[in-house]
Amino acid sequence: MSEIRYNAPEKEKYWQKIWADKKLFNAPNDFTKPKYYVLEMFPYPSGNLHMGHVRNYTMGDVIARYKRAKGFNVLHPMGWDAFGMPAENAAQQHNVHPGEWTYQNIAKMRTQLQSMGFSLDWEREFATCDVEYYGKQQALFLEFLAAGLVDRKKSRVNWDPVDNTVLANEQVIDGKGWRSGALVEQRDLTQWFFKITDYAEELISALNDMDGWPDKVKLMQANWIGRSEGMELNFKLDNVAESVPDIAVEHESLKVYTTRPDTLFGASFMAISAGHPLAIAVAQTNAKASAFITECNKIGTTEEAIETAEKKGFDTGLTAVNPLDQNHKLPVYIANFVLMGYGTGAVFGCPAHDQRDLDFARKYKLSVTAVIAPEGMDLEDFNANSQQAYTDDGLHMNSGFMNGMNKTEAIEAVAQKLETQLLDGQPQGVRKVNYRLRDWGISRQRYWGCPIPVVHCDACGTVPVNKADLPVKLPDDVTFDKPGNPLDHHPTWKQVACPVCGKEATRETDTFDTFVDSSWYYARFADSHADKAVNRQAADYWLGVDQYIGGVEHAILHLLYSRFFNRAMQKCGYTGLSEPITNLFTQGMITHETYKDKNGQWLNPEMVLFGTEGEDRIAKHFETGENVAIGSVEKMSKSKKNVVDPTDFVTNFGADTARWFTISDSPPERDFLWTDAGVDGSYRFTQRIWRLVAENADGNILDLENIPENLGAQAASLRIMTHKSIKNVSQAIENLHFNVAIAQLYQLTNAISSFAAKADKKDAVAKFVLFEALTRLVQLFGPIMPHLAEECWQKLGFDNLAAEQAWPDFDEALTIDDTVSIAVQINGKKRDILTISKDATKDEIEAAAFKLDGVLRNIKDKTIVKKIIVPGRIVNIVVK
RNA sequence: GCGGAUGUGGUGGAACUGGUAGACACGCAAGACUUAAAAUCUUGUUUCCGUAUGGAAGUGGGGGUUCGAUUCCCCCCAUCCGCACCA
């Protein structure tokens, strides 16, 4: 009898060292082999590995190990998304340099990752805050700049007037600065942009060919880009001079964008954004307008804040002339719900057919005129009282030449009319495709990011840094004792000679948005130490990413930016592909119950003891014994204290249990509920496998090609189970249905256990099928619990590594059953089950079905109306 | 507010293209082993009625299509993700 307990923490270290010494997981840049690139979204180095990371990286690792066994040259790298605000916050709070804090965190997390046994190529590791990385990023930026992909323009930021600093959206809480508590204002700053809108059409149309992406992600991106077909219409303003005496000539007309020019006869007002030039012009001579704009600017910069704010408007006193009816004058409002960044920053309001316009019209007592109505609608009542806009199609009325037309016809008719109608010598309407997508603002007024490599010179303007002078390094000697950007406060850093004229000039002190860092790291991994940003030859081999795995929260921004950035790199010759990610998978979060003590304070799960009181589960405080409230299940987070630390876990249970458990029960795309009971179950299973192998392996290796004859029923059925398992587990892993693979592995284990309990272990046939089943079992769970697999592999008698074995094949004939069970229904209700040969004909099935007790009992005195017989699937007899 | 998703026993979930709902696991219950506990093994476990053969209900709620719906369509509810300076 061998040792019964498997000491996972000890054995895992042993096998990790063997793998590392053999450099088993380093991917050679051998471009002749078939490749497979599996990548998980790299982590922000917060200093603590989270169970969410463990689950994410386990999924990737299962695929990596599986594909390696399938004969692919597998690239499975790891790096660090290392720039960003948390490091600066730590610097302020704990007086530690962001770089030091970050690299310490990386060291800690690297150790944690390594303890999980992930098959990563650590020689390719880098952090985005390495000068070697961000210097290359600066070179890319300069190329993009030269290629016309970069823009510089004004944009809104949250401004904290007390701290004199720009705030991120998450730093604005209820309209106030998170540290100062001051009321946040909006300010316009001149900032750098990537011209992602130049690619709007391509980014949306390319989605059609991206079969390896989830539909929901493609849909979200398509909606985000928001292509719409409409018209730009020019409205004459007819009383500008009286209302706004000093107004400039360019404001004598107002341009709006609309997708519904057909509703123009139902228009009742114009609305312009608070940031619209006309609004600003009006505000110069109108104090009330100015006050209203100030009020609007207190709403945050997020679309959410703008759209949920109460809709308000200010009547400028100006009127616009309806292009289709010179006598129809529309009041011009400044409105807080019109976005300056979309269309022209101005709209016409047609309350009858747009809900927001209707709400606005009712609030300011503006007229409502329906121009489309379903039959039988009480028009007078609708126009006077309805709170519900009519947005469906229908025949137009009160619309002159459009009367009787449906929406499509009317839009075409009005478009043709306005295209030929002139205002000040220009067509009054122009068809226009519009996108919701805005250019990507990349300037951040922060220290811990990649410096934007440009110089501002009084004489030469804004000029790029010379390539030879890259990288522009971040200075180390910075202080965080005052708010604002330390680069701006630095005594000498920004003083530099102009790259063009050589005179004194200043560096750009803004740094890149960290999304820039994560938009090309996948390409850097192809050759992490290349002189250029991307080694084209290596990138051509490794890209696109064959399987990218990460959270859905990145479905839009990170993934859309990466798609754009890759196209920009393609334009500059760095890559050959436009789409960097071939297959995408978005996994769910890890959740856990939450606990609160009697004072409402969150409690760590370790502080809670559980019991039952009648039917109910109850919880008590570990130390005080007081009752603890069991709260809702929430995403694991420090603030709610419902976290489980992977390091503690690995010390107690081992990495294999964590790996197994985090992908076992829930489908990977769904949230995963962490429970101690589930952990115990997984841990017991590792022990059970170990016992099963230890008790049934004698160290003799059998030739699995040499199959004995006359197996007998028991042995044959175990073989069937073994081969079905190979088939199903392979398929499940290919489809990323890890939970299904695990269910199959449980079944195989159960089958082996019950066979082993009954079998005569001296019998050659029994020996063979047992050995085959155990060998395959170990190989099949190997990608999930690689350490235990090595241990079992050794126990089975092999002197090589499980991690190096080819994936097993299966015998197709063994995976097809001879008989099938077909449910037999009477009126759609199951009444019996028919077991019959899989090749049985319709007639044979019918004959057999009518002999079944359950059928006879239920059709006794009834008339048969219909018989539905689908061989292999169902029999349904309809009776009356 | 807008966009995207999810909802099945006490719990996590399975179910191929519309065809046996609840695989597998957890938990629980009973039993075996043990001085005892743990571990392990065996059996049972959707709910309700019935001793049982059996029957009825049942996949968030309400409608619909169909011989047949967890699966397709419409409406509603709840929860989660994103909303451009969190990563």
mmCIF file of N, CA and C in Angstrom, chain A residues 113-167:
data_model
loop_
_atom_site.group_PDB
_atom_site.id
_atom_site.type_symbol
_atom_site.label_atom_id
_atom_site.label_comp_id
_atom_site.label_asym_id
_atom_site.label_seq_id
_atom_site.Cartn_x
_atom_site.Cartn_y
_atom_site.Cartn_z
ATOM 1 N N LEU A 113 1.904 33.943 -9.520
ATOM 2 C CA LEU A 113 1.534 33.288 -10.781
ATOM 3 C C LEU A 113 2.316 31.997 -10.974
ATOM 4 N N GLN A 114 3.607 32.058 -10.632
ATOM 5 C CA GLN A 114 4.440 30.879 -10.832
ATOM 6 C C GLN A 114 3.991 29.728 -9.929
ATOM 7 N N SER A 115 3.462 30.082 -8.770
ATOM 8 C CA SER A 115 3.019 29.026 -7.859
ATOM 9 C C SER A 115 1.759 28.326 -8.374
ATOM 10 N N MET A 116 1.120 28.915 -9.387
ATOM 11 C CA MET A 116 -0.080 28.292 -9.950
ATOM 12 C C MET A 116 0.248 27.265 -11.023
ATOM 13 N N GLY A 117 1.514 27.202 -11.410
ATOM 14 C CA GLY A 117 1.905 26.196 -12.396
ATOM 15 C C GLY A 117 1.447 26.496 -13.809
ATOM 16 N N PHE A 118 1.268 27.784 -14.136
ATOM 17 C CA PHE A 118 0.861 28.127 -15.495
ATOM 18 C C PHE A 118 2.024 27.898 -16.457
ATOM 19 N N SER A 119 1.715 27.382 -17.613
ATOM 20 C CA SER A 119 2.767 27.042 -18.579
ATOM 21 C C SER A 119 3.105 28.268 -19.419
ATOM 22 N N LEU A 120 3.738 29.236 -18.787
ATOM 23 C CA LEU A 120 4.026 30.516 -19.432
ATOM 24 C C LEU A 120 5.471 30.585 -19.883
ATOM 25 N N ASP A 121 5.684 31.355 -20.955
ATOM 26 C CA ASP A 121 7.035 31.599 -21.431
ATOM 27 C C ASP A 121 7.552 32.864 -20.748
ATOM 28 N N TRP A 122 8.228 32.662 -19.624
ATOM 29 C CA TRP A 122 8.647 33.822 -18.820
ATOM 30 C C TRP A 122 9.772 34.616 -19.477
ATOM 31 N N GLU A 123 10.411 34.046 -20.478
ATOM 32 C CA GLU A 123 11.480 34.816 -21.134
ATOM 33 C C GLU A 123 10.918 35.963 -21.963
ATOM 34 N N ARG A 124 9.632 35.929 -22.234
ATOM 35 C CA ARG A 124 9.026 37.005 -23.026
ATOM 36 C C ARG A 124 8.354 38.066 -22.156
ATOM 37 N N GLU A 125 8.448 37.925 -20.852
ATOM 38 C CA GLU A 125 7.772 38.844 -19.943
ATOM 39 C C GLU A 125 8.285 40.282 -20.099
ATOM 40 N N PHE A 126 7.367 41.232 -20.022
ATOM 41 C CA PHE A 126 7.760 42.639 -19.889
ATOM 42 C C PHE A 126 6.657 43.395 -19.176
ATOM 43 N N ALA A 127 6.999 44.606 -18.717
ATOM 44 C CA ALA A 127 5.996 45.493 -18.135
ATOM 45 C C ALA A 127 5.894 46.715 -19.037
ATOM 46 N N THR A 128 4.697 47.272 -19.149
ATOM 47 C CA THR A 128 4.536 48.430 -20.036
ATOM 48 C C THR A 128 5.296 49.644 -19.505
ATOM 49 N N CYS A 129 5.679 49.607 -18.225
ATOM 50 C CA CYS A 129 6.442 50.734 -17.679
ATOM 51 C C CYS A 129 7.945 50.540 -17.866
ATOM 52 N N ASP A 130 8.372 49.426 -18.486
ATOM 53 C CA ASP A 130 9.788 49.276 -18.839
ATOM 54 C C ASP A 130 10.126 50.301 -19.921
ATOM 55 N N VAL A 131 11.281 50.962 -19.764
ATOM 56 C CA VAL A 131 11.676 51.936 -20.794
ATOM 57 C C VAL A 131 11.751 51.261 -22.154
ATOM 58 N N GLU A 132 12.213 50.003 -22.183
ATOM 59 C CA GLU A 132 12.325 49.274 -23.446
ATOM 60 C C GLU A 132 10.973 49.175 -24.138
ATOM 61 N N TYR A 133 9.908 49.115 -23.346
ATOM 62 C CA TYR A 133 8.574 49.024 -23.959
ATOM 63 C C TYR A 133 8.042 50.400 -24.320
ATOM 64 N N TYR A 134 8.007 51.307 -23.341
ATOM 65 C CA TYR A 134 7.324 52.561 -23.656
ATOM 66 C C TYR A 134 8.124 53.429 -24.609
ATOM 67 N N GLY A 135 9.441 53.220 -24.670
ATOM 68 C CA GLY A 135 10.250 53.919 -25.680
ATOM 69 C C GLY A 135 9.833 53.512 -27.088
ATOM 70 N N LYS A 136 9.574 52.226 -27.271
ATOM 71 C CA LYS A 136 9.117 51.729 -28.572
ATOM 72 C C LYS A 136 7.731 52.286 -28.896
ATOM 73 N N GLN A 137 6.948 52.453 -27.848
ATOM 74 C CA GLN A 137 5.601 52.995 -28.045
ATOM 75 C C GLN A 137 5.682 54.444 -28.543
ATOM 76 N N GLN A 138 6.660 55.173 -28.019
ATOM 77 C CA GLN A 138 6.863 56.550 -28.479
ATOM 78 C C GLN A 138 7.245 56.562 -29.963
ATOM 79 N N ALA A 139 8.073 55.585 -30.348
ATOM 80 C CA ALA A 139 8.455 55.501 -31.763
ATOM 81 C C ALA A 139 7.219 55.232 -32.630
ATOM 82 N N LEU A 140 6.359 54.342 -32.148
ATOM 83 C CA LEU A 140 5.118 54.065 -32.877
ATOM 84 C C LEU A 140 4.291 55.338 -33.024
ATOM 85 N N PHE A 141 4.198 56.085 -31.924
ATOM 86 C CA PHE A 141 3.403 57.321 -31.945
ATOM 87 C C PHE A 141 3.940 58.279 -33.008
ATOM 88 N N LEU A 142 5.251 58.411 -33.073
ATOM 89 C CA LEU A 142 5.831 59.337 -34.059
ATOM 90 C C LEU A 142 5.502 58.888 -35.481
ATOM 91 N N GLU A 143 5.498 57.586 -35.691
ATOM 92 C CA GLU A 143 5.125 57.085 -37.017
ATOM 93 C C GLU A 143 3.660 57.364 -37.319
ATOM 94 N N PHE A 144 2.830 57.173 -36.316
ATOM 95 C CA PHE A 144 1.399 57.450 -36.500
ATOM 96 C C PHE A 144 1.198 58.933 -36.813
ATOM 97 N N LEU A 145 1.960 59.770 -36.127
ATOM 98 C CA LEU A 145 1.877 61.207 -36.315
ATOM 99 C C LEU A 145 2.224 61.543 -37.762
ATOM 100 N N ALA A 146 3.317 60.942 -38.235
ATOM 101 C CA ALA A 146 3.761 61.206 -39.615
ATOM 102 C C ALA A 146 2.748 60.664 -40.626
ATOM 103 N N ALA A 147 2.047 59.607 -40.239
ATOM 104 C CA ALA A 147 1.091 58.986 -41.159
ATOM 105 C C ALA A 147 -0.272 59.664 -41.114
ATOM 106 N N GLY A 148 -0.383 60.737 -40.348
ATOM 107 C CA GLY A 148 -1.639 61.481 -40.308
ATOM 108 C C GLY A 148 -2.712 60.828 -39.465
ATOM 109 N N LEU A 149 -2.302 60.004 -38.508
ATOM 110 C CA LEU A 149 -3.284 59.294 -37.673
ATOM 111 C C LEU A 149 -3.518 59.984 -36.334
ATOM 112 N N VAL A 150 -2.854 61.134 -36.137
ATOM 113 C CA VAL A 150 -2.923 61.810 -34.843
ATOM 114 C C VAL A 150 -3.456 63.218 -35.039
ATOM 115 N N ASP A 151 -4.172 63.683 -34.060
ATOM 116 C CA ASP A 151 -4.792 64.998 -34.137
ATOM 117 C C ASP A 151 -4.592 65.710 -32.807
ATOM 118 N N ARG A 152 -4.725 67.011 -32.813
ATOM 119 C CA ARG A 152 -4.629 67.756 -31.569
ATOM 120 C C ARG A 152 -5.796 68.729 -31.556
ATOM 121 N N LYS A 153 -6.634 68.629 -30.547
ATOM 122 C CA LYS A 153 -7.796 69.520 -30.499
ATOM 123 C C LYS A 153 -8.293 69.644 -29.067
ATOM 124 N N LYS A 154 -9.291 70.509 -28.926
ATOM 125 C CA LYS A 154 -9.803 70.773 -27.575
ATOM 126 C C LYS A 154 -10.729 69.650 -27.121
ATOM 127 N N SER A 155 -10.672 69.391 -25.859
ATOM 128 C CA SER A 155 -11.635 68.447 -25.326
ATOM 129 C C SER A 155 -11.878 68.700 -23.843
ATOM 130 N N ARG A 156 -13.035 68.234 -23.413
ATOM 131 C CA ARG A 156 -13.511 68.489 -22.055
ATOM 132 C C ARG A 156 -12.843 67.599 -21.028
ATOM 133 N N VAL A 157 -12.510 68.171 -19.882
ATOM 134 C CA VAL A 157 -12.032 67.353 -18.770
ATOM 135 C C VAL A 157 -12.735 67.790 -17.498
ATOM 136 N N ASN A 158 -12.707 66.887 -16.518
ATOM 137 C CA ASN A 158 -13.202 67.239 -15.182
ATOM 138 C C ASN A 158 -12.105 68.015 -14.476
ATOM 139 N N TRP A 159 -12.436 69.182 -13.985
ATOM 140 C CA TRP A 159 -11.420 70.023 -13.348
ATOM 141 C C TRP A 159 -11.789 70.247 -11.884
ATOM 142 N N ASP A 160 -10.820 69.924 -11.026
ATOM 143 C CA ASP A 160 -11.003 70.172 -9.596
ATOM 144 C C ASP A 160 -10.403 71.539 -9.268
ATOM 145 N N PRO A 161 -11.254 72.541 -8.979
ATOM 146 C CA PRO A 161 -10.749 73.910 -8.815
ATOM 147 C C PRO A 161 -9.952 74.103 -7.520
ATOM 148 N N VAL A 162 -10.078 73.194 -6.574
ATOM 149 C CA VAL A 162 -9.319 73.325 -5.332
ATOM 150 C C VAL A 162 -7.941 72.687 -5.481
ATOM 151 N N ASP A 163 -7.922 71.451 -5.965
ATOM 152 C CA ASP A 163 -6.636 70.780 -6.156
ATOM 153 C C ASP A 163 -5.937 71.220 -7.449
ATOM 154 N N ASN A 164 -6.616 72.010 -8.272
ATOM 155 C CA ASN A 164 -6.066 72.426 -9.562
ATOM 156 C C ASN A 164 -5.540 71.237 -10.362
ATOM 157 N N THR A 165 -6.403 70.263 -10.513
ATOM 158 C CA THR A 165 -5.963 69.068 -11.216
ATOM 159 C C THR A 165 -7.106 68.472 -12.027
ATOM 160 N N VAL A 166 -6.727 67.717 -13.042
ATOM 161 C CA VAL A 166 -7.726 67.014 -13.847
ATOM 162 C C VAL A 166 -8.136 65.744 -13.107
ATOM 163 N N LEU A 167 -9.407 65.449 -13.122
ATOM 164 C CA LEU A 167 -9.893 64.252 -12.442
ATOM 165 C C LEU A 167 -10.409 63.232 -13.452
#
